[in-house]
């Protein structure tokens, strides 16, 4: 049965999923039940070729209990809000803290033997996500290299909130694999500022890090979810749109913003087109990826999609992902050849000129689940540009934390995202020519 409601339907649908299933860590029951729920929803709404595609996992990461306590200089043990970093090992270490502000200082102090048997506290200034995230990804391994027992990082976020932000540590670089992992966790920027003040006064800081985090080896699985509006004339040619359904697990609503909102603006775009009876020449394929959050080496859903659909890659015309928030949209980013860019730009300019936005920027289409499509097959990729692009300060204030919740999603803004996605990708699926890759 088709729900006739449109206004705020994307927000309401996101809220239902978030309230019912909660956060959706890769390997969890909640994630798979949420995927099954979406499959049924897509079928009920009349989406075509709805199917799950199996994604094999040889291990899964479990967080377990975790906490950080501050001893010295406090007269009594004080708990510090923390979250373990994804893929970290567990441990129970108590030691003096050495504050480090950048990797150059880490190397110097490491060579001088100052970090041995200590807890490294990485307190880098926020510049932007790209420049600062390396401390989360590689901080534990590089501290371990110099004999540190644990690593605590300042959350990778621009704004001070009382809530810490998690995220994956990396296995991408050789050093990440060589050096023994040590328990690695994030604390809030407020806690980081406090520790920095204490240390700068010359007082000794002693912390205890307790983390039960570990991997379980075994035959596990998750699923990508696919649904389509089949093309009337070129059913094999695919315009792909989507978002990722897995999330971090650090709050009761975590994953509303990153990325259930992205999933549901694409869902709503599909639903609008179906309920309006619009059937484009090409197929519009909705892909809901799993396993995005664990980073490149374990970006399982995107990797599995690429393998499963290897023989269709020549027919993928364009791919879009919404994974940078669903706040007010003012344009699209595009990565691909110049001919394709100019054609899409001319459509965007005409289509949205009266809506207060018409921007299409070049080399700005990257998004983690679609970047592999461009890198391996030069398929043009796109993402939406929201009001806080390019530095995404608002996005990074909420992501990967307990502050990620339905209240940061705006129903009207989600409607505008869905409408923009529906109109642009419908037209690109319905133009008589196929978008060139060069
Ligand atoms: Zn995301």
Coordinates of C-alpha atoms and ligand atoms in Angstrom, one line a residue:
X1 CA 0.0 0.0 0.0
X2 CA 1.4 3.4 -1.0
X3 CA 1.5 6.0 1.7
X4 CA 0.1 9.2 0.1
X5 CA 2.1 11.4 2.5
X6 CA 5.1 13.3 1.2
X7 CA 5.7 16.3 3.5
X8 CA 8.3 15.3 6.2
X9 CA 8.0 11.7 5.1
X10 CA 11.8 11.2 4.8
X11 CA 12.3 12.5 8.4
X12 CA 9.4 10.4 9.8
X13 CA 10.8 7.3 8.0
X14 CA 14.3 7.9 9.4
X15 CA 12.9 8.4 12.9
X16 CA 11.0 5.1 12.7
X17 CA 14.2 3.2 11.8
X18 CA 16.4 5.0 14.3
X19 CA 13.8 4.7 17.2
X20 CA 13.1 1.0 16.5
X21 CA 16.5 -0.4 15.6
X22 CA 18.9 2.0 17.3
X23 CA 22.6 2.2 16.2
X24 CA 23.8 -0.3 13.7
X25 CA 27.3 -1.5 14.1
X26 CA 28.7 -3.9 11.5
X27 CA 28.3 -7.4 12.8
X28 CA 25.3 -6.5 15.0
X29 CA 21.8 -8.0 15.0
X30 CA 20.3 -4.5 14.9
X31 CA 22.0 -3.8 11.6
X32 CA 20.7 -6.9 9.9
X33 CA 17.2 -6.4 11.3
X34 CA 17.2 -2.8 10.0
X35 CA 18.3 -4.1 6.6
X36 CA 15.4 -6.6 6.6
X37 CA 13.0 -3.9 7.6
X38 CA 14.2 -1.7 4.7
X39 CA 13.8 -4.6 2.3
X40 CA 10.2 -5.1 3.3
X41 CA 9.5 -1.3 3.2
X42 CA 11.0 -1.1 -0.3
X43 CA 8.8 -4.0 -1.5
X44 CA 5.7 -2.5 0.1
X45 CA 6.4 0.8 -1.7
X46 CA 6.5 -0.9 -5.1
X47 CA 10.3 -0.6 -5.7
X48 CA 11.4 -3.2 -8.2
X49 CA 14.1 -6.0 -8.0
X50 CA 14.4 -5.6 -4.3
X51 CA 17.2 -7.9 -3.0
X52 CA 19.8 -8.3 -0.4
X53 CA 23.3 -9.1 -1.5
X54 CA 25.5 -11.0 0.9
X55 CA 28.7 -9.5 2.2
X56 CA 31.0 -12.0 3.9
X57 CA 32.9 -11.1 7.0
X58 CA 35.7 -13.2 8.5
X59 CA 35.7 -11.3 11.8
X60 CA 33.6 -8.8 13.7
X61 CA 34.7 -6.2 16.2
X62 CA 33.0 -6.0 19.6
X63 CA 33.3 -2.9 21.9
X64 CA 32.5 -4.4 25.3
X65 CA 32.7 -2.3 28.5
X66 CA 35.1 0.6 28.5
X67 CA 36.0 3.6 30.7
X68 CA 38.8 6.0 31.4
X69 CA 39.6 7.3 34.9
X70 CA 41.7 10.3 35.9
X71 CA 43.8 9.7 39.1
X72 CA 46.7 12.2 39.5
X73 CA 46.2 15.1 40.2
X74 CA 42.7 14.4 41.6
X75 CA 42.3 13.4 45.2
X76 CA 39.6 10.9 44.1
X77 CA 39.2 8.9 40.9
X78 CA 37.3 10.8 38.3
X79 CA 35.6 9.3 35.3
X80 CA 36.3 10.9 31.9
X81 CA 33.7 10.5 29.1
X82 CA 35.4 8.3 26.4
X83 CA 34.7 6.1 23.4
X84 CA 37.0 3.4 22.2
X85 CA 38.1 3.7 18.6
X86 CA 36.8 1.2 16.1
X87 CA 39.1 -1.8 15.6
X88 CA 41.1 -1.0 18.7
X89 CA 42.3 -3.8 21.0
X90 CA 41.2 -3.9 24.6
X91 CA 43.4 -3.6 27.7
X92 CA 43.7 -2.3 31.2
X93 CA 46.6 0.1 31.5
X94 CA 47.4 2.7 34.1
X95 CA 50.2 5.2 33.5
X96 CA 51.4 8.7 33.4
X97 CA 50.2 10.7 30.4
X98 CA 52.5 12.5 27.8
X99 CA 50.8 15.1 25.8
X100 CA 51.7 15.3 22.1
X101 CA 50.3 17.9 19.6
X102 CA 51.5 16.5 16.3
X103 CA 53.3 13.5 14.7
X104 CA 56.7 15.4 14.6
X105 CA 56.6 15.8 18.3
X106 CA 55.6 12.2 18.7
X107 CA 58.7 11.1 16.8
X108 CA 61.0 13.4 18.8
X109 CA 59.7 12.3 22.1
X110 CA 59.6 8.7 21.0
X111 CA 63.3 8.8 19.9
X112 CA 64.2 10.4 23.3
X113 CA 62.6 7.4 25.1
X114 CA 60.0 9.6 26.8
X115 CA 57.0 7.6 25.6
X116 CA 58.0 4.1 26.8
X117 CA 55.4 2.6 29.2
X118 CA 53.4 5.9 29.1
X119 CA 49.9 6.7 27.8
X120 CA 50.2 9.0 24.8
X121 CA 47.6 11.8 24.8
X122 CA 47.3 13.1 21.2
X123 CA 45.9 16.7 21.3
X124 CA 46.1 18.0 17.7
X125 CA 44.4 21.3 16.8
X126 CA 41.5 20.8 14.5
X127 CA 42.3 22.1 11.0
X128 CA 39.8 20.2 8.9
X129 CA 38.8 16.6 8.8
X130 CA 41.3 15.5 6.1
X131 CA 44.2 17.0 8.0
X132 CA 43.2 16.0 11.5
X133 CA 41.8 12.5 11.1
X134 CA 45.3 11.0 10.6
X135 CA 45.7 11.2 14.4
X136 CA 42.7 8.9 15.0
X137 CA 43.7 6.6 12.2
X138 CA 47.5 6.2 12.9
X139 CA 48.0 7.6 16.4
X140 CA 47.8 4.2 18.3
X141 CA 50.2 2.5 16.0
X142 CA 52.7 5.3 16.0
X143 CA 52.6 5.6 19.8
X144 CA 53.0 1.8 20.1
X145 CA 56.1 2.1 18.0
X146 CA 57.8 3.9 20.8
X147 CA 56.6 1.6 23.6
X148 CA 53.5 3.5 24.7
X149 CA 50.9 1.4 26.6
X150 CA 47.8 3.2 25.5
X151 CA 46.6 6.1 23.3
X152 CA 44.0 8.7 24.1
X153 CA 43.1 11.2 21.3
X154 CA 41.3 14.5 21.3
X155 CA 38.1 13.9 19.4
X156 CA 38.4 14.7 15.7
X157 CA 35.8 17.4 15.7
X158 CA 35.8 21.2 15.3
X159 CA 33.5 22.1 18.2
X160 CA 33.8 21.5 21.9
X161 CA 31.0 19.3 23.2
X162 CA 31.0 17.1 26.3
X163 CA 30.7 14.1 24.1
X164 CA 33.6 12.2 22.5
X165 CA 33.6 11.1 18.9
X166 CA 34.7 7.6 17.8
X167 CA 35.8 6.4 14.3
X168 CA 37.9 3.7 12.8
X169 CA 41.7 3.3 13.4
X170 CA 43.5 2.4 10.2
X171 CA 45.2 -0.7 8.8
X172 CA 45.9 1.0 5.5
X173 CA 49.6 1.9 6.1
X174 CA 52.4 -0.5 6.6
X175 CA 53.2 1.0 10.1
X176 CA 49.6 0.4 11.2
X177 CA 50.2 -3.3 10.8
X178 CA 53.8 -3.5 12.0
X179 CA 53.3 -2.0 15.4
X180 CA 51.4 -3.8 18.0
X181 CA 48.0 -2.3 18.7
X182 CA 47.4 -0.6 22.0
X183 CA 44.1 0.4 23.5
X184 CA 43.1 3.6 21.8
X185 CA 40.2 5.8 22.7
X186 CA 38.8 9.3 22.1
X187 CA 37.9 11.9 24.8
X188 CA 35.9 15.0 24.2
X189 CA 37.5 18.3 23.3
X190 CA 36.5 19.7 26.7
X191 CA 38.3 16.9 28.5
X192 CA 41.3 17.3 26.2
X193 CA 41.5 21.0 27.0
X194 CA 41.3 20.2 30.7
X195 CA 44.1 17.6 30.5
X196 CA 46.2 20.1 28.5
X197 CA 45.8 22.8 31.2
X198 CA 46.8 20.4 33.9
X199 CA 49.9 19.2 32.0
X200 CA 50.9 22.7 31.0
X201 CA 50.9 23.7 34.7
X202 CA 53.5 21.0 35.2
X203 CA 51.2 18.6 37.1
X204 CA 51.4 14.9 36.5
X205 CA 48.4 13.3 34.9
X206 CA 47.7 9.6 35.5
X207 CA 45.0 7.8 33.6
X208 CA 43.6 4.3 33.6
X209 CA 42.2 3.0 30.3
X210 CA 40.0 0.0 30.5
X211 CA 38.6 -1.5 27.3
X212 CA 37.2 -4.9 26.5
X213 CA 37.2 -4.3 22.8
X214 CA 38.2 -7.3 20.6
X215 CA 37.7 -9.0 17.3
X216 CA 35.8 -12.3 17.1
X217 CA 37.0 -14.5 14.2
X218 CA 34.3 -16.5 12.4
X219 CA 31.9 -16.7 9.4
X220 CA 29.8 -13.6 9.7
X221 CA 27.8 -11.8 7.2
X222 CA 26.0 -8.5 6.5
X223 CA 24.1 -7.4 3.4
X224 CA 23.9 -4.6 0.9
X225 CA 20.4 -3.8 -0.2
X226 CA 19.4 -3.0 -3.8
X227 CA 16.1 -1.7 -5.2
X228 CA 15.3 -0.3 -8.6
X229 CA 13.0 1.6 -10.9
X230 CA 13.7 -0.4 -14.1
X231 CA 14.4 1.7 -17.2
X232 CA 11.8 1.6 -19.9
X233 CA 14.2 1.7 -22.9
X234 CA 17.7 1.1 -21.5
X235 CA 17.1 -1.1 -18.5
X236 CA 20.8 -2.2 -18.4
X237 CA 22.1 1.4 -18.0
X238 CA 22.2 2.4 -14.4
X239 CA 22.0 5.6 -12.5
X240 CA 23.0 4.7 -8.9
X241 CA 21.9 6.6 -5.8
X242 CA 22.3 5.6 -2.2
X243 CA 23.7 5.8 1.3
X244 CA 25.1 3.5 4.0
X245 CA 23.1 1.8 6.7
X246 CA 25.7 0.7 9.2
X247 CA 26.8 3.2 11.9
X248 CA 28.8 3.5 15.1
X249 CA 27.4 2.3 18.3
X250 CA 28.1 5.1 20.8
X251 CA 24.6 6.5 21.6
X252 CA 20.9 5.5 21.5
X253 CA 20.3 7.2 18.2
X254 CA 23.8 7.2 16.7
X255 CA 23.5 6.7 12.9
X256 CA 20.5 9.0 12.4
X257 CA 22.8 11.6 10.9
X258 CA 25.5 9.3 9.6
X259 CA 23.9 7.9 7.5
X260 CA 20.2 6.9 8.0
X261 CA 19.3 10.4 6.8
X262 CA 21.3 9.9 3.6
X263 CA 19.6 6.5 3.1
X264 CA 16.1 8.0 3.5
X265 CA 16.5 11.0 1.3
X266 CA 17.4 8.6 -1.5
X267 CA 14.6 6.3 -0.5
X268 CA 12.1 9.2 -0.6
X269 CA 13.4 10.3 -4.0
X270 CA 12.7 6.8 -5.4
X271 CA 9.3 6.7 -3.7
X272 CA 8.3 10.1 -5.2
X273 CA 9.2 9.0 -8.7
X274 CA 7.3 5.7 -8.3
X275 CA 4.2 7.3 -6.8
X276 CA 4.2 9.9 -9.6
X277 CA 4.3 7.0 -12.1
X278 CA 7.5 8.3 -13.7
X279 CA 9.4 5.6 -15.6
X280 CA 12.7 6.9 -16.9
X281 CA 14.5 5.4 -20.0
X282 CA 17.4 4.1 -17.8
X283 CA 17.3 2.2 -14.5
X284 CA 17.6 4.1 -11.3
X285 CA 19.2 1.8 -8.7
X286 CA 19.1 2.5 -5.0
X287 CA 22.0 0.9 -3.2
X288 CA 22.1 0.8 0.6
X289 CA 25.7 -0.2 1.5
X290 CA 26.8 -2.0 4.6
X291 CA 30.1 -1.8 6.5
X292 CA 31.2 1.7 5.5
X293 CA 32.3 2.8 9.0
X294 CA 35.3 0.5 9.5
X295 CA 37.3 2.4 6.9
X296 CA 39.0 1.4 3.6
X297 CA 40.4 -2.0 4.5
X298 CA 37.0 -3.1 5.7
X299 CA 34.7 -1.0 3.6
X300 CA 33.0 -4.3 2.9
X301 CA 29.8 -3.2 1.3
X302 CA 31.4 -1.0 -1.3
X303 CA 34.0 -3.7 -2.1
X304 CA 31.4 -6.4 -2.3
X305 CA 29.2 -4.3 -4.6
X306 CA 32.1 -3.7 -7.0
X307 CA 32.8 -7.5 -7.1
X308 CA 29.2 -8.6 -7.5
X309 CA 28.5 -6.1 -10.2
X310 CA 31.8 -6.3 -12.0
X311 CA 30.2 -7.3 -15.4
X312 CA 27.8 -4.3 -15.1
X313 CA 30.4 -1.6 -14.6
X314 CA 30.4 -0.5 -18.2
X315 CA 26.7 0.2 -17.8
X316 CA 27.0 2.3 -14.7
X317 CA 26.3 5.8 -16.0
X318 CA 26.8 7.7 -12.8
X319 CA 26.8 7.1 -9.0
X320 CA 25.6 9.4 -6.2
X321 CA 25.9 8.9 -2.4
X322 CA 24.4 11.1 0.3
X323 CA 26.7 10.7 3.3
X324 CA 27.7 14.2 4.4
X325 CA 24.5 15.1 6.2
X326 CA 21.1 16.1 4.8
X327 CA 21.1 19.7 5.9
X328 CA 20.1 22.3 3.3
X329 CA 21.3 21.4 -0.1
X330 CA 22.6 24.0 -2.5
X331 CA 24.2 22.0 -5.2
X332 CA 26.2 18.9 -6.1
X333 CA 29.8 17.9 -6.3
X334 CA 31.0 16.0 -9.3
X335 CA 34.1 13.9 -10.0
X336 CA 34.5 12.6 -13.6
X337 CA 35.4 13.6 -17.1
X338 CA 34.9 17.2 -18.4
X339 CA 32.3 16.3 -21.0
X340 CA 30.1 14.6 -18.4
X341 CA 30.7 17.5 -16.0
X342 CA 29.6 20.1 -18.5
X343 CA 26.5 18.2 -19.4
X344 CA 25.4 17.6 -15.8
X345 CA 26.3 21.3 -15.0
X346 CA 24.0 22.5 -17.8
X347 CA 21.1 20.4 -16.4
X348 CA 21.7 21.5 -12.8
X349 CA 21.9 25.2 -13.9
X350 CA 18.5 25.0 -15.7
X351 CA 16.8 22.7 -13.2
X352 CA 17.6 24.5 -10.0
X353 CA 18.0 28.1 -11.0
X354 CA 14.7 29.1 -9.4
X355 CA 15.3 27.0 -6.3
X356 CA 18.1 29.2 -4.9
X357 CA 20.9 26.8 -5.9
X358 CA 22.5 25.7 -9.1
X359 CA 26.0 24.8 -8.2
X360 CA 27.9 21.9 -9.6
X361 CA 31.6 21.8 -8.5
X362 CA 34.3 19.8 -10.1
X363 CA 36.4 17.1 -8.4
X364 CA 34.1 17.2 -5.5
X365 CA 32.0 14.1 -5.9
X366 CA 34.0 11.8 -3.5
X367 CA 32.1 9.7 -1.0
X368 CA 33.5 6.6 0.5
X369 CA 31.1 4.0 -1.0
X370 CA 31.2 5.4 -4.6
X371 CA 34.9 6.5 -4.8
X372 CA 35.9 2.9 -5.6
X373 CA 33.6 3.0 -8.7
X374 CA 35.4 6.1 -10.0
X375 CA 38.9 4.8 -9.1
X376 CA 38.4 1.4 -10.7
X377 CA 36.2 2.2 -13.7
X378 CA 36.1 6.0 -14.1
X379 CA 32.4 6.1 -13.4
X380 CA 31.4 9.7 -12.7
X381 CA 30.5 10.1 -9.0
X382 CA 28.5 12.8 -7.2
X383 CA 27.5 13.9 -3.7
X384 CA 25.3 16.7 -2.5
X385 CA 26.7 20.0 -1.3
X386 CA 25.1 21.2 1.9
X387 CA 25.1 24.5 3.7
X388 CA 28.2 23.7 5.7
X389 CA 30.2 22.4 2.8
X390 CA 33.2 22.5 2.2
X391 CA 34.5 22.3 5.8
X392 CA 31.4 20.5 7.1
X393 CA 31.9 21.9 10.5
X394 CA 28.3 21.1 11.5
X395 CA 28.5 17.6 10.1
X396 CA 31.7 16.8 12.0
X397 CA 30.2 18.2 15.2
X398 CA 27.7 15.5 15.4
X399 CA 29.1 12.5 13.5
X400 CA 30.3 9.3 15.3
X401 CA 29.1 10.5 18.7
X402 CA 26.2 10.3 21.1
X403 CA 25.1 13.7 19.7
X404 CA 24.2 12.1 16.4
X405 CA 20.4 11.9 16.8
X406 CA 17.1 12.8 15.1
X407 CA 17.0 16.3 16.5
X408 CA 19.9 17.4 14.2
X409 CA 17.9 16.3 11.1
X410 CA 15.5 18.9 9.8
X411 CA 12.3 17.6 8.1
X412 CA 12.1 20.5 5.6
X413 CA 15.7 20.2 4.7
X414 CA 15.3 16.5 4.2
X415 CA 12.4 17.1 1.9
X416 CA 14.5 19.5 -0.2
X417 CA 17.3 16.9 -0.4
X418 CA 14.9 14.3 -1.6
X419 CA 13.3 16.6 -4.2
X420 CA 16.7 17.6 -5.6
X421 CA 17.9 14.0 -5.8
X422 CA 14.6 12.9 -7.4
X423 CA 14.6 15.6 -10.1
X424 CA 18.3 15.6 -11.1
X425 CA 18.7 11.8 -11.2
X426 CA 15.4 11.3 -12.9
X427 CA 16.5 13.6 -15.7
X428 CA 19.9 12.0 -16.0
X429 CA 18.1 8.6 -16.3
X430 CA 15.7 9.9 -18.9
X431 CA 17.8 12.0 -21.3
X432 CA 18.2 10.4 -24.7
X433 CA 22.0 10.4 -24.6
X434 CA 24.2 8.4 -22.2
X435 CA 26.5 10.5 -20.1
X436 CA 30.1 10.3 -21.4
X437 CA 32.9 9.2 -19.0
X438 CA 35.5 11.4 -20.6
Ligands
LIG1 ZN1 28.8 7.9 6.8

